[in-house]
Tab-separated table of C-alpha atoms in Angstrom:
chain	number	residue	atom	x	y	z
A	235	MET	CA	3.745	-27.386	-6.603
A	236	PRO	CA	2.116	-26.172	-3.282
A	237	GLN	CA	-0.843	-28.160	-2.058
A	238	VAL	CA	-3.365	-27.533	0.650
A	239	ARG	CA	-6.060	-29.783	2.070
A	240	VAL	CA	-9.504	-28.783	1.629
A	241	ILE	CA	-12.039	-29.795	4.453
A	242	ASP	CA	-15.692	-29.551	4.787
A	243	GLN	CA	-17.957	-27.889	7.371
A	244	ASN	CA	-17.437	-30.711	9.876
A	245	GLY	CA	-13.650	-30.615	9.556
A	246	LYS	CA	-13.419	-33.863	7.306
A	247	GLN	CA	-10.817	-33.607	4.402
A	248	THR	CA	-12.534	-33.680	0.997
A	249	GLY	CA	-9.472	-33.429	-1.190
A	250	THR	CA	-6.445	-31.274	-1.900
A	251	LEU	CA	-6.079	-28.207	-3.774
A	252	GLU	CA	-3.002	-27.634	-5.969
A	253	LEU	CA	-1.820	-23.910	-6.259
A	254	LYS	CA	0.225	-22.249	-8.838
A	255	PRO	CA	3.859	-22.339	-7.912
A	256	GLU	CA	4.445	-19.008	-9.498
A	257	VAL	CA	2.002	-17.455	-7.120
A	258	PHE	CA	2.292	-19.282	-3.811
A	259	GLY	CA	5.492	-21.177	-4.229
A	260	VAL	CA	7.668	-18.000	-4.201
A	261	GLU	CA	10.609	-17.338	-2.205
A	262	ILE	CA	9.749	-16.069	1.141
A	263	ARG	CA	11.764	-12.675	1.435
A	264	VAL	CA	11.744	-11.571	5.019
A	265	PRO	CA	13.101	-8.200	4.390
A	266	LEU	CA	10.226	-7.493	1.921
A	267	LEU	CA	7.623	-8.724	4.378
A	268	HIS	CA	9.269	-6.391	6.974
A	269	GLN	CA	9.019	-3.534	4.604
A	270	ALA	CA	5.304	-4.455	3.818
A	271	VAL	CA	4.299	-4.670	7.600
A	272	THR	CA	6.197	-1.376	8.418
A	273	ARG	CA	4.424	0.486	5.809
A	274	GLU	CA	1.098	-0.644	6.793
A	275	LEU	CA	1.595	0.105	10.422
A	276	ALA	CA	2.882	3.501	9.573
A	277	ASP	CA	0.053	4.284	7.318
A	278	ARG	CA	-2.299	3.770	10.196
A	279	ARG	CA	-0.644	6.447	12.296
A	280	ALA	CA	-2.902	9.826	12.385
A	281	GLY	CA	0.169	12.056	12.756
A	282	THR	CA	-1.948	14.658	14.384
A	283	HIS	CA	0.375	15.146	17.358
A	284	ASP	CA	1.271	18.648	18.075
A	285	THR	CA	3.161	20.623	20.830
A	286	LYS	CA	3.438	24.580	21.067
A	287	GLY	CA	6.762	26.106	20.430
A	288	ARG	CA	7.849	29.422	21.833
A	289	SER	CA	6.037	31.439	19.324
A	290	GLU	CA	2.808	29.617	19.920
A	291	VAL	CA	2.138	29.743	23.530
A	292	SER	CA	0.426	32.584	24.966
A	293	GLY	CA	1.946	35.263	27.280
A	294	GLY	CA	5.480	36.327	27.720
A	295	GLY	CA	5.324	39.388	25.851
A	296	ARG	CA	7.469	41.644	27.736
A	297	LYS	CA	10.834	41.073	29.352
A	298	PRO	CA	10.414	39.641	32.880
A	299	TRP	CA	13.040	41.926	34.291
A	300	ARG	CA	15.922	44.381	33.207
A	301	GLN	CA	18.912	42.960	31.485
A	302	LYS	CA	21.525	44.176	34.029
A	303	GLY	CA	21.614	44.985	37.865
A	304	THR	CA	19.315	42.347	39.157
A	305	GLY	CA	21.889	39.792	39.964
A	306	ARG	CA	19.873	37.040	38.201
A	307	ALA	CA	20.241	35.599	34.622
A	308	ARG	CA	19.215	37.660	31.841
A	309	GLN	CA	15.602	36.516	30.478
A	310	GLY	CA	13.840	37.843	27.625
A	311	SER	CA	10.289	35.964	28.105
A	312	ILE	CA	8.801	33.737	30.693
A	313	ARG	CA	7.551	31.735	27.727
A	314	ALA	CA	11.178	30.694	26.823
A	315	VAL	CA	11.608	26.932	26.578
A	316	GLN	CA	13.694	26.838	29.858
A	317	TRP	CA	10.635	28.172	31.618
A	318	LYS	CA	7.653	26.281	33.270
A	319	GLY	CA	4.841	26.728	30.793
A	320	GLY	CA	7.092	27.853	27.937
A	321	GLY	CA	7.278	26.556	24.654
A	322	LYS	CA	8.641	23.016	23.725
A	323	PRO	CA	11.857	22.699	21.919
A	324	PHE	CA	11.793	20.476	18.697
A	325	GLY	CA	8.433	19.087	19.574
A	326	PRO	CA	6.551	16.914	17.266
A	327	THR	CA	4.357	18.631	14.612
A	328	PRO	CA	1.478	17.164	12.558
A	329	ARG	CA	2.789	15.047	9.597
A	330	SER	CA	2.230	12.278	7.396
A	331	TYR	CA	3.783	8.618	8.049
A	332	GLU	CA	2.778	7.266	4.820
A	333	GLN	CA	5.593	5.356	3.067
A	334	ASP	CA	5.815	4.480	-0.554
A	335	MET	CA	6.084	1.046	-1.938
A	336	PRO	CA	5.846	-0.215	-5.576
A	337	ARG	CA	2.952	-2.083	-6.378
A	338	ARG	CA	4.942	-4.762	-7.781
A	339	ALA	CA	6.719	-5.294	-4.408
A	340	ARG	CA	3.457	-5.039	-2.530
A	341	ARG	CA	1.948	-7.949	-4.495
A	342	GLU	CA	5.210	-9.838	-4.144
A	343	ALA	CA	4.780	-9.540	-0.497
A	344	LEU	CA	1.157	-10.797	-0.470
A	345	ARG	CA	2.562	-13.964	-2.282
A	346	ALA	CA	5.199	-14.522	0.097
A	347	ALA	CA	2.955	-13.877	3.111
A	348	VAL	CA	0.434	-16.528	1.948
A	349	ALA	CA	3.460	-18.722	0.962
A	350	ALA	CA	4.555	-18.612	4.390
A	351	LYS	CA	1.194	-19.713	5.817
A	352	ILE	CA	1.406	-22.507	3.787
A	353	ALA	CA	4.702	-23.739	4.332
A	354	ALA	CA	4.127	-23.471	8.219
A	355	GLY	CA	0.960	-25.378	7.729
A	356	GLU	CA	-1.231	-22.442	9.306
A	357	LEU	CA	-3.484	-22.204	6.261
A	358	THR	CA	-6.727	-24.001	6.120
A	359	VAL	CA	-9.136	-24.120	3.143
A	360	ILE	CA	-12.776	-24.897	3.502
A	361	GLU	CA	-15.475	-25.677	0.994
A	362	ARG	CA	-17.688	-22.816	1.905
A	363	LEU	CA	-18.326	-21.259	5.360
A	364	GLU	CA	-22.147	-21.518	6.045
A	365	LEU	CA	-23.905	-20.629	9.352
A	366	PRO	CA	-27.292	-21.888	10.337
A	367	GLU	CA	-28.056	-18.540	11.863
A	368	PRO	CA	-26.189	-15.224	11.828
A	369	LYS	CA	-25.196	-15.668	15.594
A	370	THR	CA	-21.809	-15.472	17.326
A	371	LYS	CA	-22.350	-18.762	19.128
A	372	ALA	CA	-23.137	-20.719	15.660
A	373	LEU	CA	-19.859	-19.189	14.186
A	374	ALA	CA	-17.753	-20.282	17.259
A	375	ARG	CA	-19.275	-23.827	17.142
A	376	ARG	CA	-18.419	-23.821	13.386
A	377	ILE	CA	-14.691	-22.963	13.936
A	378	ALA	CA	-14.533	-25.459	16.868
A	379	GLY	CA	-16.041	-28.010	14.413
A	380	LEU	CA	-12.985	-27.251	12.012
A	381	GLY	CA	-10.646	-28.193	14.688
A	382	LEU	CA	-9.195	-24.734	15.135
A	383	ALA	CA	-8.680	-23.308	18.600
A	384	PRO	CA	-10.181	-19.947	19.904
A	385	SER	CA	-7.020	-18.102	19.056
A	386	PRO	CA	-6.344	-15.121	16.714
A	387	THR	CA	-7.709	-16.342	13.439
A	388	LEU	CA	-8.091	-14.552	9.999
A	389	MET	CA	-11.010	-15.858	8.051
A	390	VAL	CA	-10.965	-14.841	4.167
A	391	VAL	CA	-14.303	-15.299	2.634
A	392	SER	CA	-15.306	-14.655	-1.189
A	393	GLU	CA	-18.119	-12.343	0.036
A	394	LEU	CA	-18.640	-10.874	3.373
A	395	GLY	CA	-22.100	-10.665	4.136
A	396	GLU	CA	-23.984	-8.729	6.850
A	397	GLY	CA	-24.897	-11.846	8.875
A	398	LEU	CA	-21.341	-13.211	8.998
A	399	ALA	CA	-19.955	-9.845	9.644
A	400	ARG	CA	-22.526	-9.383	12.582
A	401	ALA	CA	-21.582	-12.937	13.870
A	402	ALA	CA	-17.885	-12.082	13.950
A	403	ARG	CA	-18.166	-8.853	15.624
A	404	ASN	CA	-18.294	-10.256	18.972
A	405	LEU	CA	-15.430	-12.535	18.697
A	406	PRO	CA	-12.301	-10.744	19.781
A	407	TRP	CA	-9.914	-13.191	18.242
A	408	MET	CA	-11.551	-13.289	14.809
A	409	THR	CA	-11.089	-11.040	11.845
A	410	VAL	CA	-13.256	-11.713	8.664
A	411	GLU	CA	-11.958	-10.223	5.412
A	412	THR	CA	-12.314	-10.563	1.737
A	413	PRO	CA	-9.323	-11.223	-0.546
A	414	SER	CA	-9.082	-7.810	-1.825
A	415	HIS	CA	-8.787	-6.339	1.753
A	416	ALA	CA	-6.660	-8.877	3.677
A	417	SER	CA	-3.130	-7.493	4.149
A	418	VAL	CA	0.419	-8.727	4.702
A	419	TYR	CA	0.257	-7.724	8.366
A	420	GLN	CA	-3.098	-9.549	9.057
A	421	TYR	CA	-1.708	-12.635	7.442
A	422	LEU	CA	1.525	-12.762	9.273
A	423	ARG	CA	-0.270	-11.565	12.683
A	424	HIS	CA	-2.699	-14.451	12.857
A	425	PRO	CA	-1.347	-17.832	13.636
A	426	GLN	CA	-4.553	-19.292	12.100
A	427	VAL	CA	-5.710	-18.456	8.436
A	428	VAL	CA	-9.009	-19.935	6.913
A	429	PHE	CA	-9.628	-19.426	3.441
A	430	GLU	CA	-12.947	-20.291	1.651
A	431	ARG	CA	-12.170	-22.043	-1.427
A	432	ALA	CA	-13.222	-19.619	-3.834
A	433	ALA	CA	-11.529	-16.898	-1.954
A	434	LEU	CA	-8.292	-18.606	-2.210
A	435	LEU	CA	-8.687	-19.098	-6.040
A	436	SER	CA	-9.901	-15.549	-6.467
A	437	LEU	CA	-6.718	-14.338	-4.729
A	438	GLN	CA	-4.490	-16.546	-6.603
A	439	GLU	CA	-6.237	-15.199	-9.838
A	440	ALA	CA	-5.627	-11.569	-8.802
A	441	LEU	CA	-1.848	-12.118	-7.970
A	442	SER	CA	-1.014	-14.138	-11.009
A	443	LYS	CA	-1.783	-11.117	-13.390
């Protein structure tokens, strides 16, 4: 049964939290994680790239010179692909990069991502994240008090208030999410993952259904 230690606001251990083995004790399947990350990054692409083909560029409506007798190669339009300013052959056109992935596979990937963090010792659980004031310095001091370095960190809280969001906004290495919004890519990208106790139990309940 996977276990994680629980610390308080000062970084002192207050106990351990036993997690369900069927949720966070699953096999870490790398191909499944790769598929989930690839899908998420592909879905972020706008797909608005576009180039003009020969029929879309302006000009070139008449033949530049007669077919025979000039000594030059035959040409039909100055907007053909071999001309400067001509159309682009086989250029990109707007498209969607979205990839399908079964809901069951997505949930399994989330379980595996959190399980990988637990196995690597990169997941920290705190009782509750409280700030004396909604300031960036206060949040940075709180993170340092937990014994964490100022490196890429994913903070998963049960409720994302305006004060916490404003405090984390100016920390480029900090990402704050709720359990329902944190993704597989975010779990794997950040070497440090910090959960509120209630947030981890909420995620466990959601993934056990």
